[in-house]
PDB file of C-alpha atoms in Angstrom:
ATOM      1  CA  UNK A 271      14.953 126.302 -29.511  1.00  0.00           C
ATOM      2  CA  UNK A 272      18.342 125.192 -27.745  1.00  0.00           C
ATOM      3  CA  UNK A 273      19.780 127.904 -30.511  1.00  0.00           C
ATOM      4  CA  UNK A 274      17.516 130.593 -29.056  1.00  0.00           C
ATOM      5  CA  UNK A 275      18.125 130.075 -25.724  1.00  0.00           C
ATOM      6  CA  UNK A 276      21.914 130.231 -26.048  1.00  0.00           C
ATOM      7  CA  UNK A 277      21.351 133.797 -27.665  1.00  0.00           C
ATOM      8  CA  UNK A 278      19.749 134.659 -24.577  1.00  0.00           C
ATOM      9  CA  UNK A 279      21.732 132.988 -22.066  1.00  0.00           C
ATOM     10  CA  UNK A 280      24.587 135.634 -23.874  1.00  0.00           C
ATOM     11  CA  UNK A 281      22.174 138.591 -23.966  1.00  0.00           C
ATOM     12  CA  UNK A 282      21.578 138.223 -20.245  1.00  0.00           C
ATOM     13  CA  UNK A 283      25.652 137.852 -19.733  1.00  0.00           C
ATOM     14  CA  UNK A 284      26.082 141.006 -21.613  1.00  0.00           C
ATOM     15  CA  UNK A 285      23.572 143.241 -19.105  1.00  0.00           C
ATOM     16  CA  UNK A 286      25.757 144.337 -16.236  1.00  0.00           C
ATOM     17  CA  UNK A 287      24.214 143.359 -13.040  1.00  0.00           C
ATOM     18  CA  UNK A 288      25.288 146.033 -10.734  1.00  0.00           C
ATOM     19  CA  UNK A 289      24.272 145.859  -7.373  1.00  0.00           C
ATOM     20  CA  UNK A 290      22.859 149.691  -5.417  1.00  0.00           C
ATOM     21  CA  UNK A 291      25.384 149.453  -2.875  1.00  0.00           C
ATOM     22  CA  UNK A 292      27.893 148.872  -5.407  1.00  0.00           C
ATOM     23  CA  UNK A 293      26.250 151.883  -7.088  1.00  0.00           C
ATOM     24  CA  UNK A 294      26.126 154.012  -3.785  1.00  0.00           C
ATOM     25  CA  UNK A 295      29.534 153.246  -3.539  1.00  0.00           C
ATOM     26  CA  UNK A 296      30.709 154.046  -6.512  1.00  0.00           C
ATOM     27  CA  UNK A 297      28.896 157.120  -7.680  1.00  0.00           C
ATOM     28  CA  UNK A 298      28.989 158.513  -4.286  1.00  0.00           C
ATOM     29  CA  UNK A 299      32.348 160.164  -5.561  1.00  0.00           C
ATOM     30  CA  UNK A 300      31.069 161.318  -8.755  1.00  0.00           C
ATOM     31  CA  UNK A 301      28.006 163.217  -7.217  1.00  0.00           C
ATOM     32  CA  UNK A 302      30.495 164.914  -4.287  1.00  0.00           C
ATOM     33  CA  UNK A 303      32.404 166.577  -7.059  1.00  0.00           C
ATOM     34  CA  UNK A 304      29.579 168.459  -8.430  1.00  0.00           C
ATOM     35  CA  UNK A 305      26.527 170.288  -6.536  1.00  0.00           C
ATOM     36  CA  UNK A 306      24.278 167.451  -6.500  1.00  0.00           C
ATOM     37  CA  UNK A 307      21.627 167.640  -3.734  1.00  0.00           C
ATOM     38  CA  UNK A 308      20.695 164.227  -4.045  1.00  0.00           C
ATOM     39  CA  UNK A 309      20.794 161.306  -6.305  1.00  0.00           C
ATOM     40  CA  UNK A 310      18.255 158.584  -7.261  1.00  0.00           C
ATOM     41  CA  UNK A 311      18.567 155.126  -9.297  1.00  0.00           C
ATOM     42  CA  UNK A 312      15.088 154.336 -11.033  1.00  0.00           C
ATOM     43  CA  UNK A 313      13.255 152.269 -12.950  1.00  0.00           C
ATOM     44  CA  UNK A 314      14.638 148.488 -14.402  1.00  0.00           C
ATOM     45  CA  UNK A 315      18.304 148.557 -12.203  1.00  0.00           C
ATOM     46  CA  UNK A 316      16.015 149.831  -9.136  1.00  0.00           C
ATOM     47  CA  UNK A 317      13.357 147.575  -9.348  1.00  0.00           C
ATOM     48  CA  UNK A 318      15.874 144.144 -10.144  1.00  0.00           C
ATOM     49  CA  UNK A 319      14.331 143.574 -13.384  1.00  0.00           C
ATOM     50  CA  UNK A 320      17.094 144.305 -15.695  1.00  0.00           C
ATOM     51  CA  UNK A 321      17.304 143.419 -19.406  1.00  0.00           C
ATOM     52  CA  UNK A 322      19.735 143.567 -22.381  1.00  0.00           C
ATOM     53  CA  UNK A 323      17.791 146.945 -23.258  1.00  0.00           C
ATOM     54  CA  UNK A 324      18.030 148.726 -19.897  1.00  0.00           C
ATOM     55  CA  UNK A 325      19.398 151.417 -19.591  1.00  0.00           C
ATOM     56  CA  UNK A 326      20.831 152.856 -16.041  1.00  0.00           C
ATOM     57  CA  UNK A 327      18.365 155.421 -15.143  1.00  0.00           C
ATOM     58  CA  UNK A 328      19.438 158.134 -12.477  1.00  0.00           C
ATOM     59  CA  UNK A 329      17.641 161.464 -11.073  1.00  0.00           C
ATOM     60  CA  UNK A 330      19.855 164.073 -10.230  1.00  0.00           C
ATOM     61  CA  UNK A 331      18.820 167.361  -8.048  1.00  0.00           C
ATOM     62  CA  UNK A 332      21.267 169.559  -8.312  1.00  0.00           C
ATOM     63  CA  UNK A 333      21.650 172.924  -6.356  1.00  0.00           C
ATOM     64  CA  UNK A 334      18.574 175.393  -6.968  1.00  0.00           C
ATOM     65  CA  UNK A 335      20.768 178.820  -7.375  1.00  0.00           C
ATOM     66  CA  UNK A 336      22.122 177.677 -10.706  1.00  0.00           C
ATOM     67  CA  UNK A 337      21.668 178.541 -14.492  1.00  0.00           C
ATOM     68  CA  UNK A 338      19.551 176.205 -16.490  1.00  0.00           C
ATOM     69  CA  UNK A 339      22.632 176.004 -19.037  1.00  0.00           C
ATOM     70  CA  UNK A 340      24.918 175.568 -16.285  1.00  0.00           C
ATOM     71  CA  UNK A 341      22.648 172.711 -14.851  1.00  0.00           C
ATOM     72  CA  UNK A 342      22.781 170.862 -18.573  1.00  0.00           C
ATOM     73  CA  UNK A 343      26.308 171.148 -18.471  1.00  0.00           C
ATOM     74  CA  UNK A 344      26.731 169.814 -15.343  1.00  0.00           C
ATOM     75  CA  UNK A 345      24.402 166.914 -15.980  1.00  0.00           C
ATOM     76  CA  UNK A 346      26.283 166.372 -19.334  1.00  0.00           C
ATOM     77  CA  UNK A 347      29.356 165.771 -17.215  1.00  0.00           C
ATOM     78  CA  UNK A 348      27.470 163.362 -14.666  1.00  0.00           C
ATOM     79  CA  UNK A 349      26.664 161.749 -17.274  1.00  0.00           C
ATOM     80  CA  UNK A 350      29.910 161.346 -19.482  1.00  0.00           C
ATOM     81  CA  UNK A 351      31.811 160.427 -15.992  1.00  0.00           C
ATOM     82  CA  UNK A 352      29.151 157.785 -14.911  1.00  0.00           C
ATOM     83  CA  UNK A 353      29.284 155.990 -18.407  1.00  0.00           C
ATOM     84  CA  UNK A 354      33.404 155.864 -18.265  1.00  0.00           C
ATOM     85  CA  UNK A 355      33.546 154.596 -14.815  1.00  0.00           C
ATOM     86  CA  UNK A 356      30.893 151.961 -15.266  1.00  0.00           C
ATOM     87  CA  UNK A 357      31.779 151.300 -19.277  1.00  0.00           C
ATOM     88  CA  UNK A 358      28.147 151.688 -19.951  1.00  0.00           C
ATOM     89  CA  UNK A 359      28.402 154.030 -22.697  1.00  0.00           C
ATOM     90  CA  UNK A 360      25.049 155.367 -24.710  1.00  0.00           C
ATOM     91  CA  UNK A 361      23.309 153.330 -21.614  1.00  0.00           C
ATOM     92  CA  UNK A 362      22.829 156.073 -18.977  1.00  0.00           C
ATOM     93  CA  UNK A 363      19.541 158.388 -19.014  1.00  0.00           C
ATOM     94  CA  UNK A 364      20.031 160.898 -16.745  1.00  0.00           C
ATOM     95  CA  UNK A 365      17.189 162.568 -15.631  1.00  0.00           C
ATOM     96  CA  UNK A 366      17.291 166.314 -13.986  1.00  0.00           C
ATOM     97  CA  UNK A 367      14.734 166.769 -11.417  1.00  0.00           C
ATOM     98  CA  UNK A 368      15.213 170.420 -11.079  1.00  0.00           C
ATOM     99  CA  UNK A 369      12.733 170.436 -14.117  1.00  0.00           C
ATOM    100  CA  UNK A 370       9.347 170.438 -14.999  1.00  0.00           C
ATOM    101  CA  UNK A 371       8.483 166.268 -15.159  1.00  0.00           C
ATOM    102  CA  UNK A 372       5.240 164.179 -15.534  1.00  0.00           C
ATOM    103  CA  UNK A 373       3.919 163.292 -12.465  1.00  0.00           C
ATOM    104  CA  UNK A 374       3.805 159.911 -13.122  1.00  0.00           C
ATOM    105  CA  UNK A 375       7.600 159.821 -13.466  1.00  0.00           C
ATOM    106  CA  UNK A 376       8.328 161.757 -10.587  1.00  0.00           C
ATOM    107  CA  UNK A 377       5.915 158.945  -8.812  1.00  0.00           C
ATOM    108  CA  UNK A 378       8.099 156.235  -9.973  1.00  0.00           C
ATOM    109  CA  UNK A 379      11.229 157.887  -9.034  1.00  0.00           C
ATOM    110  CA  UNK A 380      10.090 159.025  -5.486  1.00  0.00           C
ATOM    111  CA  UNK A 381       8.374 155.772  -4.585  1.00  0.00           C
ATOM    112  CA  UNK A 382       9.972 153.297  -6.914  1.00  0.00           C
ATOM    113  CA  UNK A 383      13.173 154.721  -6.861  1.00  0.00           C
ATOM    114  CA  UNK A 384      16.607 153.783  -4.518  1.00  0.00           C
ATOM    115  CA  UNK A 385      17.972 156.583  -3.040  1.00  0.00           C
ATOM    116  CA  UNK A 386      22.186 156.849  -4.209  1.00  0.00           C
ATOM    117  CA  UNK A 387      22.910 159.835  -2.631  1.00  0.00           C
ATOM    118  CA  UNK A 388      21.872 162.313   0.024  1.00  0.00           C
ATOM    119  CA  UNK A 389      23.630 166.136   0.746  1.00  0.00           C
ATOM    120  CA  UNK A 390      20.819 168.279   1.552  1.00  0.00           C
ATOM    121  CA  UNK A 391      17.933 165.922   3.212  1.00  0.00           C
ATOM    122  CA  UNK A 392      15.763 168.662   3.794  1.00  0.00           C
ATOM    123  CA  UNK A 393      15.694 169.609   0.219  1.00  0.00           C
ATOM    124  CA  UNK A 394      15.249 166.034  -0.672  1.00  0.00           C
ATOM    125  CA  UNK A 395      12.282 165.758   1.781  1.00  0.00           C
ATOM    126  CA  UNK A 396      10.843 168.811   0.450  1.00  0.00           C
ATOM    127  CA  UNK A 397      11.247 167.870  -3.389  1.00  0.00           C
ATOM    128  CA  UNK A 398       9.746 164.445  -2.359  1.00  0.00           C
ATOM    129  CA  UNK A 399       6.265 166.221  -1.044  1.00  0.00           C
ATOM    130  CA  UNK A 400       6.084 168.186  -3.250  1.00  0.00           C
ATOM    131  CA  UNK A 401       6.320 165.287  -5.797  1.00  0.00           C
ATOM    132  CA  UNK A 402       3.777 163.453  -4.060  1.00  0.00           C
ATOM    133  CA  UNK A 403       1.521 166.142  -4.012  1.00  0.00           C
ATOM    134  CA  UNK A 404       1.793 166.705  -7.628  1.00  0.00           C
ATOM    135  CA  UNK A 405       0.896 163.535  -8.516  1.00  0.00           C
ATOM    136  CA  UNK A 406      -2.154 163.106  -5.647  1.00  0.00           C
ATOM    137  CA  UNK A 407      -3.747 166.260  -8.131  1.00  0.00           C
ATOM    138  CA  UNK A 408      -2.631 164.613 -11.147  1.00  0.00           C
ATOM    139  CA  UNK A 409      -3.779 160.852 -10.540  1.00  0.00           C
ATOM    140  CA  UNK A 410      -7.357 161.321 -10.994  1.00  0.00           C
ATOM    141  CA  UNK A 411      -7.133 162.656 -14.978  1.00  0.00           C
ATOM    142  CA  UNK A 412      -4.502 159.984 -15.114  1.00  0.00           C
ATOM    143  CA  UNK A 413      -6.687 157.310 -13.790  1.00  0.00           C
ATOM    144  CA  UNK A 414      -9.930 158.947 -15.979  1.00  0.00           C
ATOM    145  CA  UNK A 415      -7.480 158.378 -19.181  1.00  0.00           C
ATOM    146  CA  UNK A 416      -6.288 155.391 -18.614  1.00  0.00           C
ATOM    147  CA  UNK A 417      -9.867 154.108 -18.157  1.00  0.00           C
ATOM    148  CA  UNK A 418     -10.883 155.682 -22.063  1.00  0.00           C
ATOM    149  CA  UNK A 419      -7.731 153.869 -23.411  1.00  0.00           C
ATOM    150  CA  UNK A 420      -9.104 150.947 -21.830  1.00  0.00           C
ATOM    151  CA  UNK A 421     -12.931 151.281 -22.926  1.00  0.00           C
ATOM    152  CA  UNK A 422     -12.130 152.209 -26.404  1.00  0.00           C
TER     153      UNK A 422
END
């Protein structure tokens, strides 16, 4: 047992704790240099309960008028620069919400999710409606599935 949790006391020492503002900070640059709308952390580092398995999970909108292949590149960059500057490589998932998502994830990121980084507000505001929306239509066949999974 004492064996067991000594593997986890160095698991746990291994899992960056990094801190939003520290994030805000520090990513703030990063999103400046590209057209990034605005910027969300989500899911474990947002919500506090980080593990050795997280991952960092961000949202990136970036500016509407651009290619979809130019928007992968870009977000292929994001990602590459994130991961050197916080030596988290192969631990970043960077999610594009200029994309066709589940509703349930665009949930968690709009009401779950820490906001790193504002440019256009009133594109954020309107992206976050229309989120909400989507998933006010969607939550009843979500809620009518989740309730067969359960009674089967």
């Amino acid at each position: 047992m004492l064996q067991l949790l000594s593997r986890l006391s160095v698991m746990k020492k291994q899992t960056p704790q990094i801190s939003i503002f520290f994030l805000t900070t520090l990513l703030k640059g990063v999103f400046q240099k590209y057209p990034v709308e605005f910027a969300y952390l989500f899911g474990s580092y947002a919500q506090g309960s980080v593990g050795p398995l997280s991952d960092l999970d961000i949202a990136v909108y970036l500016r509407y008028d651009l290619s979809a292949a130019k928007k992968d590149e870009i977000v292929g960059q994001i990602r590459g620069e994130v991961e050197a500057l916080l030596h988290l490589p192969d631990k970043i998932d960077l999610v594009l919400l200029n994309q066709e998502l589940p509703p349930a994830l665009e949930r968690s990121i709009v009401y779950d999710g820490k906001l790193l980084y504002v440019k256009n507000d009133s594109t954020r505001v309107y992206f976050e409606a229309d989120a909400i929306c989507r998933w006010l239509d969607w939550q009843p066949h979500h809620n009518r599935l989740m309730q067969e999974i359960l009674t089967s």
